[in-house]
Every structure is written in C-alpha cells, then in structure tokens.
PDB file of C-alpha atoms and ligand atoms in Angstrom:
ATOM      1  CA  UNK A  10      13.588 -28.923 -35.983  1.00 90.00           C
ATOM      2  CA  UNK A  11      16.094 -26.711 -37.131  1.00 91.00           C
ATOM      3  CA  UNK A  12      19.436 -26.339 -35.436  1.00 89.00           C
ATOM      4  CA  UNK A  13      20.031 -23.097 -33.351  1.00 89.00           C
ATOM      5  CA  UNK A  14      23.409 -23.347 -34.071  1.00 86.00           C
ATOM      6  CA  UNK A  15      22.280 -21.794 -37.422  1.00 86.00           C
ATOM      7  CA  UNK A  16      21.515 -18.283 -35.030  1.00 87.00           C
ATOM      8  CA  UNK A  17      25.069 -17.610 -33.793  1.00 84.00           C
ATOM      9  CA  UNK A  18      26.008 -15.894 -31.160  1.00 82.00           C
ATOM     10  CA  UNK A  19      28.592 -13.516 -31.825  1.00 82.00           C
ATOM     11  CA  UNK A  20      27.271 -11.902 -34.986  1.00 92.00           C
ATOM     12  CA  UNK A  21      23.457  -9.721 -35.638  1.00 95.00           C
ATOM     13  CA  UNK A  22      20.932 -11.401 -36.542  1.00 97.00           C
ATOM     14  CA  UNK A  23      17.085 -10.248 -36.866  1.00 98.00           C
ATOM     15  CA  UNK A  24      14.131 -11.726 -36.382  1.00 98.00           C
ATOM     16  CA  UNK A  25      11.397 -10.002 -37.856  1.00 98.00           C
ATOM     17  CA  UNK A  26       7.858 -10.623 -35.559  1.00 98.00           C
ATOM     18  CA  UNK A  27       5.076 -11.388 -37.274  1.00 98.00           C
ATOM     19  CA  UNK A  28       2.679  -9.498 -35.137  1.00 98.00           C
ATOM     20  CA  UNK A  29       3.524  -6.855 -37.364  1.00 98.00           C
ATOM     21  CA  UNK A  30       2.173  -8.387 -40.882  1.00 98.00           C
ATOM     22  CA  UNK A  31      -0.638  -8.289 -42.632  1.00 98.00           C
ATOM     23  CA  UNK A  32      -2.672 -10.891 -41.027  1.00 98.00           C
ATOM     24  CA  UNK A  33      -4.560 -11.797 -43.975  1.00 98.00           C
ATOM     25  CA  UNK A  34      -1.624 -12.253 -46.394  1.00 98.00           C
ATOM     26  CA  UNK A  35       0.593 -14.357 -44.056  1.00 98.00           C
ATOM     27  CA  UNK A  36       1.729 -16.850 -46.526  1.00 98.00           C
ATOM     28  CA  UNK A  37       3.242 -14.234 -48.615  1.00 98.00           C
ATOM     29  CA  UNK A  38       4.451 -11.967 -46.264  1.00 98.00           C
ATOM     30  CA  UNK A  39       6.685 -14.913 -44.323  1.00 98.00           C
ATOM     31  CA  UNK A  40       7.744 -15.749 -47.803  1.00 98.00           C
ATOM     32  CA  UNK A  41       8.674 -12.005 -48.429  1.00 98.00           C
ATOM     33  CA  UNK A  42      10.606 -11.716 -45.476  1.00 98.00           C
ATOM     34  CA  UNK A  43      12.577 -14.821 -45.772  1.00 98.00           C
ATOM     35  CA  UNK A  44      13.594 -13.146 -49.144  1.00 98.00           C
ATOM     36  CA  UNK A  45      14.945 -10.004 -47.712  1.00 98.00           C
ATOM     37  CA  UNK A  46      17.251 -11.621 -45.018  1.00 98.00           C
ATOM     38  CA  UNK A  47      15.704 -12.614 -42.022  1.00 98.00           C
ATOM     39  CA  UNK A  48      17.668 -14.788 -39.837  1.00 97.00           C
ATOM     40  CA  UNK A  49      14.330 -16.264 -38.345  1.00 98.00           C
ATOM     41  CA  UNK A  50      11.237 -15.777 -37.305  1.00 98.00           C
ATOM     42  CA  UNK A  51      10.036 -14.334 -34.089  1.00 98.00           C
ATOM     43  CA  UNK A  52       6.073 -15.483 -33.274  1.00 98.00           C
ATOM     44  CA  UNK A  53       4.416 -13.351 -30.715  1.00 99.00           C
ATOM     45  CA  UNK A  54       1.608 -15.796 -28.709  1.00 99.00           C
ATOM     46  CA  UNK A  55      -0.063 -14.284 -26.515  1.00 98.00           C
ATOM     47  CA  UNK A  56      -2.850 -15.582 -23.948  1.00 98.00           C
ATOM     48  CA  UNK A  57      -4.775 -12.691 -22.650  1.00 98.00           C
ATOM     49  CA  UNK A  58      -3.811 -13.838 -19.237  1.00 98.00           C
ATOM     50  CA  UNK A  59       0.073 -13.405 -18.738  1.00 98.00           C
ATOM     51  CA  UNK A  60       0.058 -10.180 -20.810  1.00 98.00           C
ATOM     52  CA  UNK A  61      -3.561  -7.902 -21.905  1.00 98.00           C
ATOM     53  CA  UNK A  62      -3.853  -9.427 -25.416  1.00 98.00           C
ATOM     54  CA  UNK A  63      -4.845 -12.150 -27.447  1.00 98.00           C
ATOM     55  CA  UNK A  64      -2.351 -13.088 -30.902  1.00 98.00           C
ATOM     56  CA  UNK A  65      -2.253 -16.582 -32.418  1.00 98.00           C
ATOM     57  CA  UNK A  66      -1.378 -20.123 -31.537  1.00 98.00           C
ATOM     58  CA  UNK A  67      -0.828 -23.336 -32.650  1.00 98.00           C
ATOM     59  CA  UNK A  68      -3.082 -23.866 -35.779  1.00 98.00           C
ATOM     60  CA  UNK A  69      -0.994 -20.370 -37.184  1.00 98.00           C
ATOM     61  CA  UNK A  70       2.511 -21.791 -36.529  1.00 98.00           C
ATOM     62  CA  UNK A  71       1.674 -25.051 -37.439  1.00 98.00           C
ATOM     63  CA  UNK A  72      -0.014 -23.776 -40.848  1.00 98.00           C
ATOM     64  CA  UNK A  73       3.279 -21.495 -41.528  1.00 98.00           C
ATOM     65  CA  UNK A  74       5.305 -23.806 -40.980  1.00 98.00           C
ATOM     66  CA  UNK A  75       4.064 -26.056 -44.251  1.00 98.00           C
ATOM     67  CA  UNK A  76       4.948 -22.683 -46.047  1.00 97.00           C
ATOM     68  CA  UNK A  77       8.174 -21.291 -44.751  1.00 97.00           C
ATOM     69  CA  UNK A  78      11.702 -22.565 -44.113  1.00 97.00           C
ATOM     70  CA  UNK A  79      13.110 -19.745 -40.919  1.00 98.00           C
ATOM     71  CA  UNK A  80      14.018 -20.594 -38.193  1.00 98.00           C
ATOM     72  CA  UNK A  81      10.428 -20.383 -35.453  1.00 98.00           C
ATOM     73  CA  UNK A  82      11.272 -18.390 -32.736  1.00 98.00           C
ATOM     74  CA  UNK A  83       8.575 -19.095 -31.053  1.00 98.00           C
ATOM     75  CA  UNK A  84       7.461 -16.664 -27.994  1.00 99.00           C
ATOM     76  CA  UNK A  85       5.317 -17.641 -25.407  1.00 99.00           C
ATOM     77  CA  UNK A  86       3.907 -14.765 -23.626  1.00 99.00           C
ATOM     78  CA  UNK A  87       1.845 -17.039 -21.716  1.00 99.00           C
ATOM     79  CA  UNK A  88       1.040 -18.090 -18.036  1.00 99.00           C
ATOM     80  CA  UNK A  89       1.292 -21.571 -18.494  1.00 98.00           C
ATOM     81  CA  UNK A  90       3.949 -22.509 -20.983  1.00 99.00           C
ATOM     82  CA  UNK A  91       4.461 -26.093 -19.542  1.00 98.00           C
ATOM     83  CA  UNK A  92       0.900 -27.706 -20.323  1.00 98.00           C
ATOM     84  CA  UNK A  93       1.476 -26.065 -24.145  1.00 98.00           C
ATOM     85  CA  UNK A  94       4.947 -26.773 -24.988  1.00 99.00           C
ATOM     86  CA  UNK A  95       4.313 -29.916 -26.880  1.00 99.00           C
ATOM     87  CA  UNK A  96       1.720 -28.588 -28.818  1.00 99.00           C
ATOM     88  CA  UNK A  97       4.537 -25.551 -30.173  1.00 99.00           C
ATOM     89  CA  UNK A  98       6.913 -28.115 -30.463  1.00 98.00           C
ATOM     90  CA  UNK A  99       4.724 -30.541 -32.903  1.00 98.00           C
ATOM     91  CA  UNK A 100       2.998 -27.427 -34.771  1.00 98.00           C
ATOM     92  CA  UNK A 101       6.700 -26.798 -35.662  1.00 98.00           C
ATOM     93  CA  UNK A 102       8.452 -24.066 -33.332  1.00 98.00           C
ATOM     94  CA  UNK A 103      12.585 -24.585 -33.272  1.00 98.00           C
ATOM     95  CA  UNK A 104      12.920 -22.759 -30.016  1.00 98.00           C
ATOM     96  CA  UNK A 105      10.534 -22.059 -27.313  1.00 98.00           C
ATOM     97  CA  UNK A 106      11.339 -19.096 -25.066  1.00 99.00           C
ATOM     98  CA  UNK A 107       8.895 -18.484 -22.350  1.00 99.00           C
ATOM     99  CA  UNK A 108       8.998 -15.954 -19.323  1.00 99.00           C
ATOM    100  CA  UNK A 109      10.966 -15.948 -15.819  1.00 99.00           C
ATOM    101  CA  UNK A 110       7.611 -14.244 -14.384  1.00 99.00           C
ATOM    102  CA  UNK A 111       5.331 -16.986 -15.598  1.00 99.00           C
ATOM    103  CA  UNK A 112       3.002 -19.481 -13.263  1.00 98.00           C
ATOM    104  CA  UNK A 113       4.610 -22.716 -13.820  1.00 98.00           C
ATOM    105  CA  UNK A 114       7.912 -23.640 -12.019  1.00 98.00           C
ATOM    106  CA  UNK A 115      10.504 -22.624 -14.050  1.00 98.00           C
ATOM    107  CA  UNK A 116      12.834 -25.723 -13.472  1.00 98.00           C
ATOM    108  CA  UNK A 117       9.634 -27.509 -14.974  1.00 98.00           C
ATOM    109  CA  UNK A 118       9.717 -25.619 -17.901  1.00 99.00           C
ATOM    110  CA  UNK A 119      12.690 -26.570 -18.822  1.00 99.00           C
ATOM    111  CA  UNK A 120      12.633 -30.041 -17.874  1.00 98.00           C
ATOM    112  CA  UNK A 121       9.430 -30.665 -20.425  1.00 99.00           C
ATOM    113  CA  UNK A 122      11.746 -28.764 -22.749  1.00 98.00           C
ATOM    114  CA  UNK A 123      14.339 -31.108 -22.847  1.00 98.00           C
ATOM    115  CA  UNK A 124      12.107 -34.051 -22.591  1.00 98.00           C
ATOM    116  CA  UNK A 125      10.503 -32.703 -25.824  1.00 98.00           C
ATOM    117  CA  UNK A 126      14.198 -32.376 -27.655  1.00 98.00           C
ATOM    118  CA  UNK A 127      13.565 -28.160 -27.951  1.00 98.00           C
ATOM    119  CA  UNK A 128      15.656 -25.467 -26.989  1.00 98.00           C
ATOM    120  CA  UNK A 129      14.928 -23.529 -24.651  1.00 98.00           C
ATOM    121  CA  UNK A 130      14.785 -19.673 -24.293  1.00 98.00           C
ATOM    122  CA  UNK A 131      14.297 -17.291 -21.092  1.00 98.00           C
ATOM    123  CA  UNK A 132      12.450 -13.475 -21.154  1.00 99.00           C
ATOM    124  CA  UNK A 133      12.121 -11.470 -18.996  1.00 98.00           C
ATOM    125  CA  UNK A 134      10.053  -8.044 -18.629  1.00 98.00           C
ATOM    126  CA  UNK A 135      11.180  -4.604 -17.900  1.00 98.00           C
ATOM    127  CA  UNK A 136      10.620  -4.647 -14.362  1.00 98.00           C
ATOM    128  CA  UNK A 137      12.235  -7.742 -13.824  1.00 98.00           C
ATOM    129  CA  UNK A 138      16.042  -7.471 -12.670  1.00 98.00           C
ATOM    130  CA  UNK A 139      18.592  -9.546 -14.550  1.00 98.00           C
ATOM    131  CA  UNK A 140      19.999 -11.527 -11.372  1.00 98.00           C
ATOM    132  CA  UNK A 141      16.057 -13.499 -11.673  1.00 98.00           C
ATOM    133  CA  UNK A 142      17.367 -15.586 -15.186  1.00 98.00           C
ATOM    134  CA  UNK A 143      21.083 -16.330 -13.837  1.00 98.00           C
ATOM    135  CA  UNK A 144      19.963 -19.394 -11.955  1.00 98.00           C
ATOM    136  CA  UNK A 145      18.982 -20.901 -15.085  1.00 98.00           C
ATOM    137  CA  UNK A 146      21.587 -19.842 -17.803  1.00 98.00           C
ATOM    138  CA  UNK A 147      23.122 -23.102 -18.215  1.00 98.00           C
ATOM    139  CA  UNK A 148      20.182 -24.458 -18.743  1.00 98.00           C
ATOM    140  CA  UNK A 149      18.709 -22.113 -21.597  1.00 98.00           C
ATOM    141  CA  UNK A 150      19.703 -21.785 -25.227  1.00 98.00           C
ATOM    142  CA  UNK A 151      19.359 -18.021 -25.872  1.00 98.00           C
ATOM    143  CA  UNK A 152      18.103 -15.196 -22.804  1.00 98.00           C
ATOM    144  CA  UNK A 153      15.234 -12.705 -24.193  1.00 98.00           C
ATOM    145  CA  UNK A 154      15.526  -9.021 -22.884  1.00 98.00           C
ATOM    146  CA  UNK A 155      12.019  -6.957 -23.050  1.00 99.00           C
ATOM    147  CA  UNK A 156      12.709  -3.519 -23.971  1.00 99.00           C
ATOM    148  CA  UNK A 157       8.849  -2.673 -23.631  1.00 98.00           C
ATOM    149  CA  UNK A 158       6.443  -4.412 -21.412  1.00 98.00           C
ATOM    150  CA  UNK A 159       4.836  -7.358 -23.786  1.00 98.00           C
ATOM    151  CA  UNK A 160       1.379  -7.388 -25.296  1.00 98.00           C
ATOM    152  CA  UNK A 161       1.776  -5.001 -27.936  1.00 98.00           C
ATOM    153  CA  UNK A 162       3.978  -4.206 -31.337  1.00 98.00           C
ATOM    154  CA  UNK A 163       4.894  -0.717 -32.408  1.00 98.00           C
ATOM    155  CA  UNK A 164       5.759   0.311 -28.720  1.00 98.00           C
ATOM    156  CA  UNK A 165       8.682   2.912 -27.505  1.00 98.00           C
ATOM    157  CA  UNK A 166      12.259   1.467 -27.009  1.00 98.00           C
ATOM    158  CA  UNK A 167      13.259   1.134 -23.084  1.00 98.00           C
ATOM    159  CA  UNK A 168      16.670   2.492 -23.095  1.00 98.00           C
ATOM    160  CA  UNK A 169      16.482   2.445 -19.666  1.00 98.00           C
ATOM    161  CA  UNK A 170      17.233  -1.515 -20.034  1.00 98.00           C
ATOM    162  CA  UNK A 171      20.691  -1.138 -21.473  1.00 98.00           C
ATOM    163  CA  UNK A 172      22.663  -1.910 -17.976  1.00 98.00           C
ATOM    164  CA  UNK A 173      20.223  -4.612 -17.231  1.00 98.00           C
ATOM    165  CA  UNK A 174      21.234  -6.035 -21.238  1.00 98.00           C
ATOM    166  CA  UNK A 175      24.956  -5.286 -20.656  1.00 97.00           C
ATOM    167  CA  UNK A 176      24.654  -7.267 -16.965  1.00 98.00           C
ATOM    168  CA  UNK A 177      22.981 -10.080 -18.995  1.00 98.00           C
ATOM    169  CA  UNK A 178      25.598 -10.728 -21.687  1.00 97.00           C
ATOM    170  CA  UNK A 179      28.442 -10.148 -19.204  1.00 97.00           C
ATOM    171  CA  UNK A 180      27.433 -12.683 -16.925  1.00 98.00           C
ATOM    172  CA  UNK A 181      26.896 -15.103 -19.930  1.00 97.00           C
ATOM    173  CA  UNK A 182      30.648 -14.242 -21.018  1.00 96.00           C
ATOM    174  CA  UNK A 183      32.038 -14.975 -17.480  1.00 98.00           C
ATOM    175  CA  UNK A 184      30.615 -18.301 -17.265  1.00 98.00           C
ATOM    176  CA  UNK A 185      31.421 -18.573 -21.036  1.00 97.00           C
ATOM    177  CA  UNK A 186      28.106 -20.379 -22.216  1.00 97.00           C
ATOM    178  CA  UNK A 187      26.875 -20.676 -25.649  1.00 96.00           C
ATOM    179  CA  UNK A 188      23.679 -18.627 -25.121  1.00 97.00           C
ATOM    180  CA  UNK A 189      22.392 -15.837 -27.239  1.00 97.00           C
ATOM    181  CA  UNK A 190      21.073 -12.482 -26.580  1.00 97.00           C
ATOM    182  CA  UNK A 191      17.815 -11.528 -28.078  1.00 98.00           C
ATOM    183  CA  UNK A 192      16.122  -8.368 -27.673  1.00 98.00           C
ATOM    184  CA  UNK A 193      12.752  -7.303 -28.373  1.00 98.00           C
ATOM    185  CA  UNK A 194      10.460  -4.440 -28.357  1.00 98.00           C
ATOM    186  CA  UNK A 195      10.920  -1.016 -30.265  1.00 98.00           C
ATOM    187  CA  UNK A 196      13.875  -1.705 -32.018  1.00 98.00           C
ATOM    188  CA  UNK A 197      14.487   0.132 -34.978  1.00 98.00           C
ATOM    189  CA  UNK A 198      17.434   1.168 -36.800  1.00 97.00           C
ATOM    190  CA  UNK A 199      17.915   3.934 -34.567  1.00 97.00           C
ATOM    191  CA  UNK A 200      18.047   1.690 -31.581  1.00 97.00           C
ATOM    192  CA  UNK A 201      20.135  -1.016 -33.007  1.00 97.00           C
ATOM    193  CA  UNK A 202      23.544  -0.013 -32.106  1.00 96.00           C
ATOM    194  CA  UNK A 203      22.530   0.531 -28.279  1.00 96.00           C
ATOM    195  CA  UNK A 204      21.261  -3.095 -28.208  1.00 97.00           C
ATOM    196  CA  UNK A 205      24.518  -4.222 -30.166  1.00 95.00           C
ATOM    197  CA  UNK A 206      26.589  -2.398 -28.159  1.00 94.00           C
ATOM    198  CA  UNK A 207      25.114  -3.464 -24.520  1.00 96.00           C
ATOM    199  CA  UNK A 208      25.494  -7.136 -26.001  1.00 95.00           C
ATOM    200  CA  UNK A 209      22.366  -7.961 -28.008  1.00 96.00           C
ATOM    201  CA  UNK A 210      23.069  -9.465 -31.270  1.00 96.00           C
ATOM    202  CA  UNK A 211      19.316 -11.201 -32.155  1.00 97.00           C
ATOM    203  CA  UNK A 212      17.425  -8.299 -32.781  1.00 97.00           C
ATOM    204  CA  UNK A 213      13.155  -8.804 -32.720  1.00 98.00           C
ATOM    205  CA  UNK A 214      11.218  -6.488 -34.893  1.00 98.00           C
ATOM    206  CA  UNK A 215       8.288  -6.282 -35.859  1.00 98.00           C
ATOM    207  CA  UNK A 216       7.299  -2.826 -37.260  1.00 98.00           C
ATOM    208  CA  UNK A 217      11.031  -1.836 -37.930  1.00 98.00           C
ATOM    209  CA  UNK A 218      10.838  -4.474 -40.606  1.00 98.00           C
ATOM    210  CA  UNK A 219       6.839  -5.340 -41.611  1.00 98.00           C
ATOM    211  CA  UNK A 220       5.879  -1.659 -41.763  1.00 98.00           C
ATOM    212  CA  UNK A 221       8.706  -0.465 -43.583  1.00 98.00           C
ATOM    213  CA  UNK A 222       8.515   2.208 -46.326  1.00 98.00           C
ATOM    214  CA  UNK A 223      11.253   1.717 -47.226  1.00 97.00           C
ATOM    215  CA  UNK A 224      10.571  -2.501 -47.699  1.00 98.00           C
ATOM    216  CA  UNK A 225      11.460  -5.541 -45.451  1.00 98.00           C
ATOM    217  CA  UNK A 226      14.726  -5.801 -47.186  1.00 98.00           C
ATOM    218  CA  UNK A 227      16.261  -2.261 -46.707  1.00 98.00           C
ATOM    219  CA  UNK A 228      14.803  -2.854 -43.301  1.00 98.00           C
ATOM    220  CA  UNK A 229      16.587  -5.673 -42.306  1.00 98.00           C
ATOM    221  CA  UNK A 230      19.982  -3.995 -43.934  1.00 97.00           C
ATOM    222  CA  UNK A 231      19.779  -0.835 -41.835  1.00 96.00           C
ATOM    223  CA  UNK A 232      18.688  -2.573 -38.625  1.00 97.00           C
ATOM    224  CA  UNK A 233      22.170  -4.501 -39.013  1.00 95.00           C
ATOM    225  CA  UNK A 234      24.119  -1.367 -40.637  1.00 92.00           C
ATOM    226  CA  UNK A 235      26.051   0.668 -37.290  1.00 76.00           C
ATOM    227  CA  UNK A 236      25.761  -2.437 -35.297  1.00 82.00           C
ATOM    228  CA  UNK A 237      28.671  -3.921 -33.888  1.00 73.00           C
ATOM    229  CA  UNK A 238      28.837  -6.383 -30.642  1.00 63.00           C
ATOM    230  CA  UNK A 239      31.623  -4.048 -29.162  1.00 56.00           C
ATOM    231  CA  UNK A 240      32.948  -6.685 -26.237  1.00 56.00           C
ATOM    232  CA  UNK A 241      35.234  -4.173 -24.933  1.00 51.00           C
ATOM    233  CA  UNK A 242      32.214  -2.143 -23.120  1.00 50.00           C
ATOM    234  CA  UNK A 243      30.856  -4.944 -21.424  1.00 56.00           C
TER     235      UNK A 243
HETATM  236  C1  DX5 B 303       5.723  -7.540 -27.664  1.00 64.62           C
HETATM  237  C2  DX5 B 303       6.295  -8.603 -28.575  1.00 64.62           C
HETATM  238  C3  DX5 B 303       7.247  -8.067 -29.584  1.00 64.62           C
HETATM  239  C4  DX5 B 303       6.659  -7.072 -30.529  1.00 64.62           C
HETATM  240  C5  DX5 B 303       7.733  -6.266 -31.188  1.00 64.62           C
HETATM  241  O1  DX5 B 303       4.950  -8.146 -26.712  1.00 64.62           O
HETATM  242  O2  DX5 B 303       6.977  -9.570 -27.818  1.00 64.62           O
HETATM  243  O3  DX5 B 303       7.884  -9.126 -30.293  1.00 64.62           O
HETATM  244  O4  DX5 B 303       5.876  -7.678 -31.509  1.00 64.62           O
HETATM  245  O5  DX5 B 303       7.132  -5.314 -31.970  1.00 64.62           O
HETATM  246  P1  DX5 B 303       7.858  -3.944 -32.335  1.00 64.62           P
HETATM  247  O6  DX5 B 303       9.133  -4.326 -33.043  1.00 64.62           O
HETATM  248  O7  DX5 B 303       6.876  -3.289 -33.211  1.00 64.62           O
HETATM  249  O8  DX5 B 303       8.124  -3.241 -31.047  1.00 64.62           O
HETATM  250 ZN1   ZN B 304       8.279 -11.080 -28.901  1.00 64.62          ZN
END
C-alpha cells in the first residue's frame, strides 16, 4: 500500500479518473497518464444501486494494479462499502473513500477500515450539507466534495458547492487535522481556481485530463496553472 503521505495536503494535486479512458486500452492509458503527472489515480466503482450506473470492480483494479505504480484512489460509489472493503484493499486500492449517504453504519465503515490497515476517505453528494462528515473527521484520511451528483463523467461543475467546500476545509483547519480535500466532478481548468481557492487541493478529473486535445500532460499542467490554496479566504 502506498503511503498517503505521498498526496499532501497543502499543495494541488490531480487525480485523473479513469472513467474517462479508453476502456479497451487501459494498460496504456494508466501508463500514459502516470507519464504526464498525475499525482494518483482516482477509480470510479459504481454499483447500480447507490448511484444509476454500473463501472468496474475488483478484477479491473486488481489487474491495473500489476501494471501501474499511482497512487489508487479508490471510490466507492456503492451502498454497501463494508462487506467489499477487503476485496479493494487486496485487489490493491491505497485509499478507500466511500459515501456519508451510504447503507452501512458509517462508524462501521471505518472500523473495517482500520482493521484492514487502509485509509480511509469520506464523500459526500451535492445535496448533502457539510455538518453530516464533521462527526467523523478525525477519523478519515482525506474528505471528498461532489461537485455533480455521482454516476456519470463529463457532467457540469456545481459552483453552487463552493461555501459548502470552503465550510469543509475550514472546519478541518480549526481542529487542525491532517486530512485532505478532494474534489470531484466537472473540474476543468476553468474551474480549478474556485476549488483551490474554497480549499480543494486534490483535484478528480476525468474528461479534463483523458479527453484532452490538447493531451493528458498539458491537461494536468493547466488544471494546476491559476491554482493557489489561498488560506486567507477561508
Ligand atoms: C462521478 C465520478 C467522477 C467523474 C468525474 O460519479 O465520481 O469521478 O468520473 O468525471 P468528470 O471529470 O468528467 O466530471
Ligand atoms: Zn469519483
């Protein structure tokens, strides 16, 4: 397992999701994307139950991960993340987040978590209001802010979830824990400086950086070019 001390906290980092690549090239495209900067990498599973689509699981990560040295991000957009922790875990994720709105007990979560040696990350989705993860922040590794409701790449950034972001990081900084801010859904180089600026600094993207015309390593430049993690506004 790799140490998430490698994804600090106080500087951008991106995490390109590969719900965006080519599915039938995925060797190649995770070694492509290691090439041109990515700080990890952010997998997408999805069970057609806790969000309206169906992704990959644990034979993809666990293949990849024979292939490809980033950091697994791994993200369970699933109902029950308890019962399939292990299996992430053993197919080779280095951090599990999974989501505050989920089925299982949350504290349960986290205890399986720890029993299984991973760290652990938090989400939650649009609708949900930021007060629902504090309970749990010393007990999580890094806090995942939706800015689109999951199940789908390519989606429109939420602006609207910039004060909920902001609320997030400044609630980390006042208890002064080492967790880290991701942020995921629609962000693009044009988006990348609100998220840095309301306290993001892991940035998730998927079509920002697979689907770039430009190429994944321009991508990955531009998404951290304009971005700084401007304390004073929080
Ligand atoms: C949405 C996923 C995201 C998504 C991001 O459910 O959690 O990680 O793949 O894709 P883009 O960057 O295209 O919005
Ligand atoms: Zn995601």
């Amino acid at each position: 397992m790799k140490d998430i001390a490698s994804i600090a906290r106080d500087r951008i980092t991106v995490a390109p999701s590969l719900l965006a690549a080519d599915f039938t090239q995925l060797e190649s495209q995770c070694r492509e994307v290691a090439l041109a900067g990515a700080d990890a990498l952010h997998l997408d599973v999805m069970d057609g139950h806790f969000v309206p689509n169906i992704s990959f699981g644990v034979p993809v990560v666990k293949s990849l991960r024979k292939k490809c040295d980033l950091f697994f991000d791994t993200h369970l957009m699933i109902s029950h993340p308890k019962q399939y922790a292990k299996a992430f875990v053993d197919a080779g994720s280095d951090l599990l987040t999974f989501h505050v709105e989920c089925d299982d007990m949350i504290d349960a979560v986290l205890d399986e978590c720890d029993r299984l040696g991973v760290p652990a990350g938090l989400s939650l989705k649009p609708g949900t209001p930021a007060e629902a993860v504090f309970p749990y922040l010393e007990r999580v590794k890094l806090i995942l802010v939706m800015t689109v409701e999951p199940g789908f790449g390519g989606q429109s950034f939420m602006a609207d979830q910039m004060p909920k972001l902001a609320r997030i990081k400044r609630e980390i900084k006042r208890r002064a824990l080492p967790v880290i801010v991701e942020v995921d859904g629609g962000v693009a180089p044009a988006t990348a400086p609100q998220v840095a600026s309301h306290g993001g600094s892991m940035l998730v993207a998927g079509t920002a950086v697979f689907r770039a015309p430009e190429g994944m390593a321009k991508a990955i430049e531009s998404l951290k070019a304009n971005t700084a993690i401007l304390d004073s506004a929080l």
